[in-house]
C-alpha cells in the first residue's frame, strides 16, 4: 500500500497509543491535519500553541506516558518553545511535531520559515528534521523510545511539507522499541546497604525521579524497613505519604525550619532521583556538609554535577531500591527518630489561626477538604504555588503537576486541561495566581469546547506576588512592575466563555460558595481575594544556606 508521509505519521501515532493531540493547524502542517481527519485520534484545538504544549504536558505528567502536540512552522513552532523547554527541565516526555516549509525552500527565509531544529536543539532531549517520508518509519518509534526511556524528556520532530506529501510504499510497519535498562552493579548495591546500616543519622532526599520511575511504593518499603526520614523536593511531592511519621515535608527555599535544620544533622544523605537544584539545596557548599552522599539517578550527567558523591549509581531508582532492600537491616532508629521529633517540636511549621478564611495556607486547606486524594492539582508559578506545596497534603504520585525547573507562569491552566483529558475519572484543579492565569487565559475557550471537569482557582493578590515579596525583603521595598493597576473581573471573563464564574470576595459565606462551586460538575473559575502583603514563609534568601531561614516563626 502507498502512504503519504503525513499518513505514515498518523498511523504510527495511532499504533503508539496516542488518542488525543492538542494543536493548531497552519499552512505548513495541513497535510498532517488532513491525515488526522481520517484517524481515530481526537484533535484538541487550542487557542495558542503554548496551550497545546502544556496540555500535552498535563497528559504526560499525569500518566507518565508520552503525549504529542502539533504546531505549524514559524510562529506556531516558536509559540511551542516555552512548553518544550519546560518539559526538558522537569523531564517530561512530550513529542512536539511541527510542520516546516518544503525542503527545497529550507534556508531561504521563506514565508513562516524558522530554524525549528536549531531553536529546539538546546531545549530537547533529542530533535529531528525529517528529510524523507521513509525516515518517518524510524524517526517516530525512535522519538517514543527517547522521550519515555531513561530520564524522560521532550523530543521535537520537524517535518517539511513535501515530506508530509511524499508517497511511498510501506510493506512492513515498525514495532515499538523498548528502552533497554542497564544492569546495576551488585557490589555497589551491597556497599550502599552497608553504609546505610552503619549510619547513625541517615536521611532520604527524594525528587521527581521517584515518580518518573514508579518507585513510590518501593521507597515506602525501603524507608520503613530501616526507619529513614524522608524529605522531598517540589517535584517529589506525592511520592511519600505526608501521614507517615518518617515524613519531613519539603526541603529548601520554602521548606519547614525543622526540615532544613535536620539536613544539617544527617551523617548520610541518600539523594534518590534528585538533581541538587539550588531551590532545594540553598548554598550547595553548606548543604549536608556533615554527611556522606549516596546519589542514585537515571541520568549519569547528574552524578557529581553539583555535589561530589561518595557512592553513586546511574540507573533506575526503582530497581536500585528493590535490590538494596534485602541487604538493609530492620532498624527502629529510636535515637535518631527521637531527635527528629524534638526538631519538629522545636522548629515547627506554623499554621495560622483558623479564623481567617483567605489567609493563603488556610485557603489551600479549605480547598483540599473538598477534594479526594486522587484528584489532580496543577499550579502556576508564584506565591500560590509555594503555598500549595506547603499546605496541601499530596499522598499519591502524579497528583501534583507544577512547573518546577523552568518555573513557567501560564503552565497550570492548560496542564489541568491535559490532566483532565487523560484522566476522565478524576477531576483537575488549577490553583493559579492573577498574573499567571492571564498568561494562558485564552484556553478558557478550549475548556469550554471540551466541557471537562476542570476548576481554575485564582488566588488574586493584585500583584506578581512572589516578585513583590523579593522586592520587599531584598530590594528595600522598592516596588516596581509588580502591582496590577488593572485586573479583569475573572468571573465575567469566565462567563463570557460560557463557563461558571464565582467571586468568593463578593460572597457572604465564601466557604460555602467554594464548596458549591467545587461540588458541581463541569468547568468553573473561582476568584479568591488574597491580601497583597501575605508572604511565603519561612524563606531561604537566594544564595544563602538552607539553615539561614527567615520568617515563619509565628503568626499574629
Ligand atoms: C513566564 C514567566 N515570566 C516571569 C516570571 C517571574 N515570576 C516568577 S513568580 C512571578 C509572579 C507570579 O504572579 P502570580 O501569578 O499573580 O502569582 P503570585 O506570586 O501573586 O501568587 C513572576 C513574574 C516567571 N516565573 N514566568
Ligand atoms: Mg498574584
XYZ file of C-alpha atoms and ligand atoms in Angstrom, residues 380-385 387 406-410 432-437 439 459 461 463-467 484, ligand 1:
53
model
C 1.122 28.195 38.096
C 4.251 29.870 39.376
C 4.423 32.265 42.289
C 3.423 32.528 45.910
C 0.285 30.473 45.319
C 2.462 27.600 44.032
C 1.502 27.864 49.462
C 11.665 26.391 34.398
C 9.085 27.962 36.709
C 6.767 28.963 33.893
C 3.809 31.226 34.599
C 0.958 30.064 32.366
C -3.292 29.893 39.911
C -2.282 33.490 40.502
C -3.843 36.573 38.943
C -0.633 37.178 36.982
C -0.115 33.626 35.782
C -3.726 32.923 34.841
C -0.771 34.211 30.555
C -5.540 33.475 44.315
C -3.499 39.462 45.263
C 0.295 41.542 42.310
C 3.081 39.461 40.880
C 3.267 38.352 44.470
C 6.440 36.279 44.608
C 8.424 39.040 42.917
C -1.524 45.380 38.771
C 6.743 33.409 32.130
C 7.290 33.970 33.392
N 7.577 35.285 33.475
C 8.070 35.806 34.630
C 8.308 35.006 35.707
C 8.885 35.586 37.001
N 7.904 35.401 38.094
C 8.004 34.432 38.999
S 6.749 34.389 40.081
C 6.044 35.732 39.380
C 4.762 36.286 39.938
C 3.577 35.470 39.607
O 2.413 36.199 39.900
P 1.035 35.491 40.150
O 0.759 34.508 39.089
O -0.013 36.518 40.391
O 1.328 34.643 41.463
P 1.538 35.154 42.993
O 3.009 35.136 43.229
O 0.949 36.509 43.105
O 0.827 34.126 43.791
C 6.808 36.199 38.310
C 6.527 37.405 37.496
C 8.019 33.633 35.561
N 8.240 32.758 36.544
N 7.485 33.151 34.405
